[in-house]
Amino acid sequence: MKRVLNFIDGQFEPPCSGRYLPDVNPATGQVIAELAESGAEDVDAAVAAASRAFDAWRRTPAEERSRLLIRVAERIEENFEELAQLESEDSGKPIALARRIDVPRAVRNFRFFATAILHVETPAHMTDDRALNYTIRQPLGVAGLISPWNLPLYLLTWKVAPAIAAGNCCVAKPSELTPLTADRLAALIAEAGIPPGVVNIVHGPGASAGRALTSHPKVPLISFTGGTKTGADVMAHAGPLFKKVSLELGGKNPNIVFADADLDQAVPTSIQSSFANQGEICLCGSRLFVEKPIYDEFLGRFLEGTKKLRIGDPLDASTDVGALVSDAHRGKVEGYVALAREEGGEILIGGKRPRNLPERIQNGYFLEPTVIAGLDCGRRVMQEEIFGPVVTVTPFGSTEEAIAYANSTRYGLSASVWTRDLQKAHRVAAAIDSGTVWVNTWLLRDLRVPFGGMKESGVGREGGFDSLDFFTEAKNVCVKL
Ligand code: NDP
């Protein structure tokens, strides 16, 4: 059986514990690999390797760092199909989605930051004729990078690429549920010629390997993507050590459809934003709000389109909805469907495990796309992140009501607004408390824009020069004239 080892100082190393955890394919329920069950000792070794590599890497000219990062992008492209397959088998996502989103985005992440560092400017401030101030930005040292299971390679590379482009070395901790593409990335990074110790990957549980990283005194910076509750634990450990922290957390994103929307676009995109990746994307629109005059028409078309989604083997290129990441996670999502009933909601479609699946995937963790109506905004199902193929739908009467509904949770990650009225679009976008507002679209990502959440959806912004700012420290040099 395949063993996923840690990648430390350019070598694949067994965990100090000598223990391994099972890695399960969620579509079949079969164990497909074992991964290192690492803890503080492994993290110590990885941090020591990264610290040793830092001095030479930070002095490596930007053009050379850029060249090496582009080679990583090329190596990912050359292994595109293998990575798509590994991602699909490890997470349960449809291979079509891994081909369309996950792997291409990993390539873009490396290309984007490889070229961004060639265009950095240094501001200068004249203090009349008394002094010249200039600002330099310097890497901090060892970056701790913690990423989740829903977009494993996409989000890992979204952290590794800017961290090392800016001249840091890093220790990354992928989710124990999806270690396979991180393992493959480690080999590709070595093949690309990134020096040993610049990128280290430690596998294992969040509570041991992850926490060892957030509380390590020689890791001055943590970039974390995951759940809001875990984010609080990261803060609790990183805070007393005054680490620089960026948190990309959960969402309960509103998708607002006004009566004047172009339904030919709003309906199919809303189906995507509700159920893509089985709803396991932090940016999924899990609360649909539809203006009353078009509620019935929209809902009819939305349900009709949702029924046509093909649930099936993630390795089949025609599958739209794959398996949820684990049995425990499916249980949590099903718990919310049961809670919706208790809270007085009506399950319009879905809510059940699909039947008649092909033999190979009969023990997989599948759940039908589920649409729930009839809940007030204050209900738990309308307040808590479910992170599965479940969407609520609620009618609204006025723009003010839509804004109030949208802002009624403790989250503030993203929102979509559908309208042909430009002024209304701008007004609503300004009034919604979220880090991103899409107008007449969803998940259109320009890597230069600031990305992050308001309220309990996160702290800080990454993306473009915001990422390079996060992964460097600004220093003012004041020269008396
Ligand atoms: P978790 O918060 O459970 O885990 C995220 C990562 O943190 C994993 O690598 C996990 O390891 C690790 N971890 C767990 N506990 C600790 C700890 N105490 N200290 C340090 N690290 C720890 O999130 P999920 O993996 O379940 O991912 C889903 C969540 O991620 C959702 O809430 C989703 O909204 C959010 N997310 C946010 C995004 C954003 O950009 N805002 C993007 C994508 C997802 P392990 O899994 O091995 O336990």
PDB file of C-alpha atoms in Angstrom, residues 21-206:
ATOM      1  CA  LEU A  21      -3.219   6.826   9.468  1.00  0.00           C
ATOM      2  CA  PRO A  22      -5.529   5.367   6.818  1.00  0.00           C
ATOM      3  CA  ASP A  23      -6.366   7.494   3.777  1.00  0.00           C
ATOM      4  CA  VAL A  24      -9.825   6.615   2.483  1.00  0.00           C
ATOM      5  CA  ASN A  25     -11.305   7.087  -0.982  1.00  0.00           C
ATOM      6  CA  PRO A  26     -14.709   8.628  -0.110  1.00  0.00           C
ATOM      7  CA  ALA A  27     -16.339   7.297  -3.264  1.00  0.00           C
ATOM      8  CA  THR A  28     -15.631   3.667  -2.392  1.00  0.00           C
ATOM      9  CA  GLY A  29     -14.956   3.660   1.344  1.00  0.00           C
ATOM     10  CA  GLN A  30     -11.688   1.799   0.602  1.00  0.00           C
ATOM     11  CA  VAL A  31      -8.344   2.634   2.201  1.00  0.00           C
ATOM     12  CA  ILE A  32      -6.087   3.692  -0.681  1.00  0.00           C
ATOM     13  CA  ALA A  33      -2.971   4.815   1.200  1.00  0.00           C
ATOM     14  CA  GLU A  34      -1.480   5.394   4.628  1.00  0.00           C
ATOM     15  CA  LEU A  35      -0.116   8.716   5.742  1.00  0.00           C
ATOM     16  CA  ALA A  36       2.445   9.694   8.332  1.00  0.00           C
ATOM     17  CA  GLU A  37       0.920  10.404  11.744  1.00  0.00           C
ATOM     18  CA  SER A  38       3.252  13.262  12.591  1.00  0.00           C
ATOM     19  CA  GLY A  39       3.565  15.352  15.702  1.00  0.00           C
ATOM     20  CA  ALA A  40       5.723  18.004  17.317  1.00  0.00           C
ATOM     21  CA  GLU A  41       9.048  16.219  16.677  1.00  0.00           C
ATOM     22  CA  ASP A  42       8.422  16.023  12.934  1.00  0.00           C
ATOM     23  CA  VAL A  43       7.344  19.667  12.860  1.00  0.00           C
ATOM     24  CA  ASP A  44      10.541  20.562  14.771  1.00  0.00           C
ATOM     25  CA  ALA A  45      12.664  18.775  12.158  1.00  0.00           C
ATOM     26  CA  ALA A  46      10.806  20.486   9.314  1.00  0.00           C
ATOM     27  CA  VAL A  47      11.134  23.929  10.932  1.00  0.00           C
ATOM     28  CA  ALA A  48      14.873  23.315  11.495  1.00  0.00           C
ATOM     29  CA  ALA A  49      15.318  22.371   7.813  1.00  0.00           C
ATOM     30  CA  ALA A  50      13.381  25.434   6.684  1.00  0.00           C
ATOM     31  CA  SER A  51      15.422  27.696   8.992  1.00  0.00           C
ATOM     32  CA  ARG A  52      18.686  26.319   7.576  1.00  0.00           C
ATOM     33  CA  ALA A  53      17.527  26.883   4.003  1.00  0.00           C
ATOM     34  CA  PHE A  54      16.227  30.416   4.638  1.00  0.00           C
ATOM     35  CA  ASP A  55      19.416  32.448   4.405  1.00  0.00           C
ATOM     36  CA  ALA A  56      20.395  31.149   0.955  1.00  0.00           C
ATOM     37  CA  TRP A  57      16.818  31.232  -0.374  1.00  0.00           C
ATOM     38  CA  ARG A  58      16.127  34.817   0.701  1.00  0.00           C
ATOM     39  CA  ARG A  59      19.334  35.884  -1.097  1.00  0.00           C
ATOM     40  CA  THR A  60      18.428  34.002  -4.262  1.00  0.00           C
ATOM     41  CA  PRO A  61      17.681  36.715  -6.872  1.00  0.00           C
ATOM     42  CA  ALA A  62      13.990  37.223  -7.626  1.00  0.00           C
ATOM     43  CA  GLU A  63      14.547  36.246 -11.259  1.00  0.00           C
ATOM     44  CA  GLU A  64      15.984  32.896 -10.195  1.00  0.00           C
ATOM     45  CA  ARG A  65      13.190  32.261  -7.671  1.00  0.00           C
ATOM     46  CA  SER A  66      10.729  33.151 -10.419  1.00  0.00           C
ATOM     47  CA  ARG A  67      12.369  30.708 -12.852  1.00  0.00           C
ATOM     48  CA  LEU A  68      12.177  27.882 -10.309  1.00  0.00           C
ATOM     49  CA  LEU A  69       8.517  28.565  -9.493  1.00  0.00           C
ATOM     50  CA  ILE A  70       7.660  28.520 -13.191  1.00  0.00           C
ATOM     51  CA  ARG A  71       9.371  25.147 -13.412  1.00  0.00           C
ATOM     52  CA  VAL A  72       7.083  23.884 -10.645  1.00  0.00           C
ATOM     53  CA  ALA A  73       4.082  25.148 -12.670  1.00  0.00           C
ATOM     54  CA  GLU A  74       5.403  23.281 -15.703  1.00  0.00           C
ATOM     55  CA  ARG A  75       5.939  20.087 -13.739  1.00  0.00           C
ATOM     56  CA  ILE A  76       2.308  20.304 -12.496  1.00  0.00           C
ATOM     57  CA  GLU A  77       1.127  20.764 -16.089  1.00  0.00           C
ATOM     58  CA  GLU A  78       3.173  17.784 -17.262  1.00  0.00           C
ATOM     59  CA  ASN A  79       1.524  15.643 -14.548  1.00  0.00           C
ATOM     60  CA  PHE A  80      -1.919  17.201 -14.955  1.00  0.00           C
ATOM     61  CA  GLU A  81      -3.951  14.039 -15.468  1.00  0.00           C
ATOM     62  CA  GLU A  82      -2.303  12.114 -12.650  1.00  0.00           C
ATOM     63  CA  LEU A  83      -2.910  14.985 -10.224  1.00  0.00           C
ATOM     64  CA  ALA A  84      -6.563  15.317 -11.300  1.00  0.00           C
ATOM     65  CA  GLN A  85      -7.083  11.614 -10.704  1.00  0.00           C
ATOM     66  CA  LEU A  86      -5.362  11.647  -7.295  1.00  0.00           C
ATOM     67  CA  GLU A  87      -7.428  14.661  -6.214  1.00  0.00           C
ATOM     68  CA  SER A  88     -10.657  13.018  -7.282  1.00  0.00           C
ATOM     69  CA  GLU A  89      -9.845   9.699  -5.574  1.00  0.00           C
ATOM     70  CA  ASP A  90      -8.696  11.368  -2.370  1.00  0.00           C
ATOM     71  CA  SER A  91     -11.539  13.858  -1.911  1.00  0.00           C
ATOM     72  CA  GLY A  92     -14.503  12.338  -3.791  1.00  0.00           C
ATOM     73  CA  LYS A  93     -14.777  15.324  -6.147  1.00  0.00           C
ATOM     74  CA  PRO A  94     -15.760  14.767  -9.792  1.00  0.00           C
ATOM     75  CA  ILE A  95     -12.671  14.387 -11.943  1.00  0.00           C
ATOM     76  CA  ALA A  96     -14.193  16.872 -14.381  1.00  0.00           C
ATOM     77  CA  LEU A  97     -14.033  19.500 -11.620  1.00  0.00           C
ATOM     78  CA  ALA A  98     -10.449  18.592 -10.702  1.00  0.00           C
ATOM     79  CA  ARG A  99      -9.530  19.013 -14.379  1.00  0.00           C
ATOM     80  CA  ARG A 100     -11.435  22.262 -14.755  1.00  0.00           C
ATOM     81  CA  ILE A 101     -10.628  23.982 -11.454  1.00  0.00           C
ATOM     82  CA  ASP A 102      -8.208  22.318  -9.024  1.00  0.00           C
ATOM     83  CA  VAL A 103      -5.204  21.435 -11.159  1.00  0.00           C
ATOM     84  CA  PRO A 104      -5.333  24.442 -13.532  1.00  0.00           C
ATOM     85  CA  ARG A 105      -5.516  26.729 -10.503  1.00  0.00           C
ATOM     86  CA  ALA A 106      -2.437  25.088  -8.944  1.00  0.00           C
ATOM     87  CA  VAL A 107      -0.553  25.881 -12.154  1.00  0.00           C
ATOM     88  CA  ARG A 108      -1.849  29.460 -12.145  1.00  0.00           C
ATOM     89  CA  ASN A 109      -0.880  29.945  -8.495  1.00  0.00           C
ATOM     90  CA  PHE A 110       2.774  29.198  -9.216  1.00  0.00           C
ATOM     91  CA  ARG A 111       2.859  31.181 -12.498  1.00  0.00           C
ATOM     92  CA  PHE A 112       1.075  34.140 -10.936  1.00  0.00           C
ATOM     93  CA  PHE A 113       3.431  34.603  -7.970  1.00  0.00           C
ATOM     94  CA  ALA A 114       6.508  33.679 -10.044  1.00  0.00           C
ATOM     95  CA  THR A 115       5.812  36.676 -12.255  1.00  0.00           C
ATOM     96  CA  ALA A 116       4.368  38.975  -9.562  1.00  0.00           C
ATOM     97  CA  ILE A 117       7.711  39.165  -7.737  1.00  0.00           C
ATOM     98  CA  LEU A 118       9.298  40.617 -10.866  1.00  0.00           C
ATOM     99  CA  HIS A 119       7.011  43.658 -10.657  1.00  0.00           C
ATOM    100  CA  VAL A 120       7.295  44.748  -7.038  1.00  0.00           C
ATOM    101  CA  GLU A 121       7.803  48.476  -6.450  1.00  0.00           C
ATOM    102  CA  THR A 122       9.367  50.172  -3.456  1.00  0.00           C
ATOM    103  CA  PRO A 123       7.633  53.328  -2.227  1.00  0.00           C
ATOM    104  CA  ALA A 124       9.649  56.364  -1.135  1.00  0.00           C
ATOM    105  CA  HIS A 125       8.447  59.323   0.947  1.00  0.00           C
ATOM    106  CA  MET A 126      10.274  62.644   1.027  1.00  0.00           C
ATOM    107  CA  THR A 127      10.016  64.505   4.346  1.00  0.00           C
ATOM    108  CA  ASP A 128      10.377  67.967   2.806  1.00  0.00           C
ATOM    109  CA  ASP A 129      14.089  68.523   2.304  1.00  0.00           C
ATOM    110  CA  ARG A 130      14.996  66.826   5.586  1.00  0.00           C
ATOM    111  CA  ALA A 131      14.811  63.109   4.932  1.00  0.00           C
ATOM    112  CA  LEU A 132      14.228  60.397   2.395  1.00  0.00           C
ATOM    113  CA  ASN A 133      12.159  57.456   3.606  1.00  0.00           C
ATOM    114  CA  TYR A 134      11.946  54.278   1.646  1.00  0.00           C
ATOM    115  CA  THR A 135      10.176  51.007   2.424  1.00  0.00           C
ATOM    116  CA  ILE A 136      11.697  47.620   1.952  1.00  0.00           C
ATOM    117  CA  ARG A 137       9.773  44.389   2.301  1.00  0.00           C
ATOM    118  CA  GLN A 138      11.622  41.386   3.662  1.00  0.00           C
ATOM    119  CA  PRO A 139      10.633  37.738   4.091  1.00  0.00           C
ATOM    120  CA  LEU A 140      10.029  36.662   7.676  1.00  0.00           C
ATOM    121  CA  GLY A 141      11.640  33.216   7.779  1.00  0.00           C
ATOM    122  CA  VAL A 142       9.631  30.025   8.177  1.00  0.00           C
ATOM    123  CA  ALA A 143       5.981  30.283   7.117  1.00  0.00           C
ATOM    124  CA  GLY A 144       3.493  27.783   8.614  1.00  0.00           C
ATOM    125  CA  LEU A 145       0.828  26.870   6.040  1.00  0.00           C
ATOM    126  CA  ILE A 146      -2.290  24.900   7.006  1.00  0.00           C
ATOM    127  CA  SER A 147      -4.821  23.927   4.352  1.00  0.00           C
ATOM    128  CA  PRO A 148      -8.143  22.026   4.234  1.00  0.00           C
ATOM    129  CA  TRP A 149      -9.453  19.019   2.305  1.00  0.00           C
ATOM    130  CA  ASN A 150     -12.006  20.570  -0.030  1.00  0.00           C
ATOM    131  CA  LEU A 151      -9.587  22.059  -2.580  1.00  0.00           C
ATOM    132  CA  PRO A 152      -6.400  20.333  -1.438  1.00  0.00           C
ATOM    133  CA  LEU A 153      -3.850  21.186  -4.149  1.00  0.00           C
ATOM    134  CA  TYR A 154      -5.512  24.472  -5.112  1.00  0.00           C
ATOM    135  CA  LEU A 155      -5.344  25.886  -1.572  1.00  0.00           C
ATOM    136  CA  LEU A 156      -1.957  24.400  -0.663  1.00  0.00           C
ATOM    137  CA  THR A 157      -0.344  25.996  -3.717  1.00  0.00           C
ATOM    138  CA  TRP A 158      -2.204  29.257  -3.031  1.00  0.00           C
ATOM    139  CA  LYS A 159      -0.052  29.434   0.120  1.00  0.00           C
ATOM    140  CA  VAL A 160       3.233  27.749  -0.883  1.00  0.00           C
ATOM    141  CA  ALA A 161       3.669  29.807  -4.080  1.00  0.00           C
ATOM    142  CA  PRO A 162       3.478  33.312  -2.522  1.00  0.00           C
ATOM    143  CA  ALA A 163       5.337  32.228   0.624  1.00  0.00           C
ATOM    144  CA  ILE A 164       8.417  31.026  -1.235  1.00  0.00           C
ATOM    145  CA  ALA A 165       8.138  33.572  -4.064  1.00  0.00           C
ATOM    146  CA  ALA A 166       8.552  36.264  -1.392  1.00  0.00           C
ATOM    147  CA  GLY A 167      11.721  34.560  -0.098  1.00  0.00           C
ATOM    148  CA  ASN A 168      10.386  32.617   2.889  1.00  0.00           C
ATOM    149  CA  CYS A 169      10.849  28.926   3.467  1.00  0.00           C
ATOM    150  CA  CYS A 170       7.795  26.988   4.585  1.00  0.00           C
ATOM    151  CA  VAL A 171       6.366  24.071   6.498  1.00  0.00           C
ATOM    152  CA  ALA A 172       2.986  23.033   5.123  1.00  0.00           C
ATOM    153  CA  LYS A 173       0.408  20.829   6.871  1.00  0.00           C
ATOM    154  CA  PRO A 174      -2.270  19.569   4.462  1.00  0.00           C
ATOM    155  CA  SER A 175      -5.466  17.973   5.753  1.00  0.00           C
ATOM    156  CA  GLU A 176      -5.013  14.394   6.891  1.00  0.00           C
ATOM    157  CA  LEU A 177      -8.106  13.524   4.815  1.00  0.00           C
ATOM    158  CA  THR A 178      -6.482  14.454   1.492  1.00  0.00           C
ATOM    159  CA  PRO A 179      -2.682  14.063   1.522  1.00  0.00           C
ATOM    160  CA  LEU A 180      -2.099  12.600  -1.950  1.00  0.00           C
ATOM    161  CA  THR A 181      -1.639  15.641  -4.185  1.00  0.00           C
ATOM    162  CA  ALA A 182       0.522  17.354  -1.532  1.00  0.00           C
ATOM    163  CA  ASP A 183       2.729  14.283  -1.576  1.00  0.00           C
ATOM    164  CA  ARG A 184       2.980  14.415  -5.370  1.00  0.00           C
ATOM    165  CA  LEU A 185       3.633  18.158  -5.260  1.00  0.00           C
ATOM    166  CA  ALA A 186       6.615  17.554  -2.948  1.00  0.00           C
ATOM    167  CA  ALA A 187       8.219  15.313  -5.572  1.00  0.00           C
ATOM    168  CA  LEU A 188       7.498  17.818  -8.355  1.00  0.00           C
ATOM    169  CA  ILE A 189       9.008  20.628  -6.286  1.00  0.00           C
ATOM    170  CA  ALA A 190      12.190  18.580  -5.864  1.00  0.00           C
ATOM    171  CA  GLU A 191      12.278  17.762  -9.583  1.00  0.00           C
ATOM    172  CA  ALA A 192      11.855  21.430 -10.439  1.00  0.00           C
ATOM    173  CA  GLY A 193      15.059  22.223  -8.551  1.00  0.00           C
ATOM    174  CA  ILE A 194      13.650  24.140  -5.560  1.00  0.00           C
ATOM    175  CA  PRO A 195      16.497  23.714  -3.012  1.00  0.00           C
ATOM    176  CA  PRO A 196      16.009  21.232  -0.131  1.00  0.00           C
ATOM    177  CA  GLY A 197      14.413  22.772   2.960  1.00  0.00           C
ATOM    178  CA  VAL A 198      12.625  25.603   1.113  1.00  0.00           C
ATOM    179  CA  VAL A 199       9.370  23.620   1.047  1.00  0.00           C
ATOM    180  CA  ASN A 200       8.677  21.038   3.752  1.00  0.00           C
ATOM    181  CA  ILE A 201       5.429  19.108   4.105  1.00  0.00           C
ATOM    182  CA  VAL A 202       4.377  17.430   7.339  1.00  0.00           C
ATOM    183  CA  HIS A 203       1.330  15.135   7.298  1.00  0.00           C
ATOM    184  CA  GLY A 204      -0.887  14.193  10.189  1.00  0.00           C
ATOM    185  CA  PRO A 205      -3.753  15.330  12.372  1.00  0.00           C
ATOM    186  CA  GLY A 206      -4.530  18.977  12.909  1.00  0.00           C
TER     187      GLY A 206
END
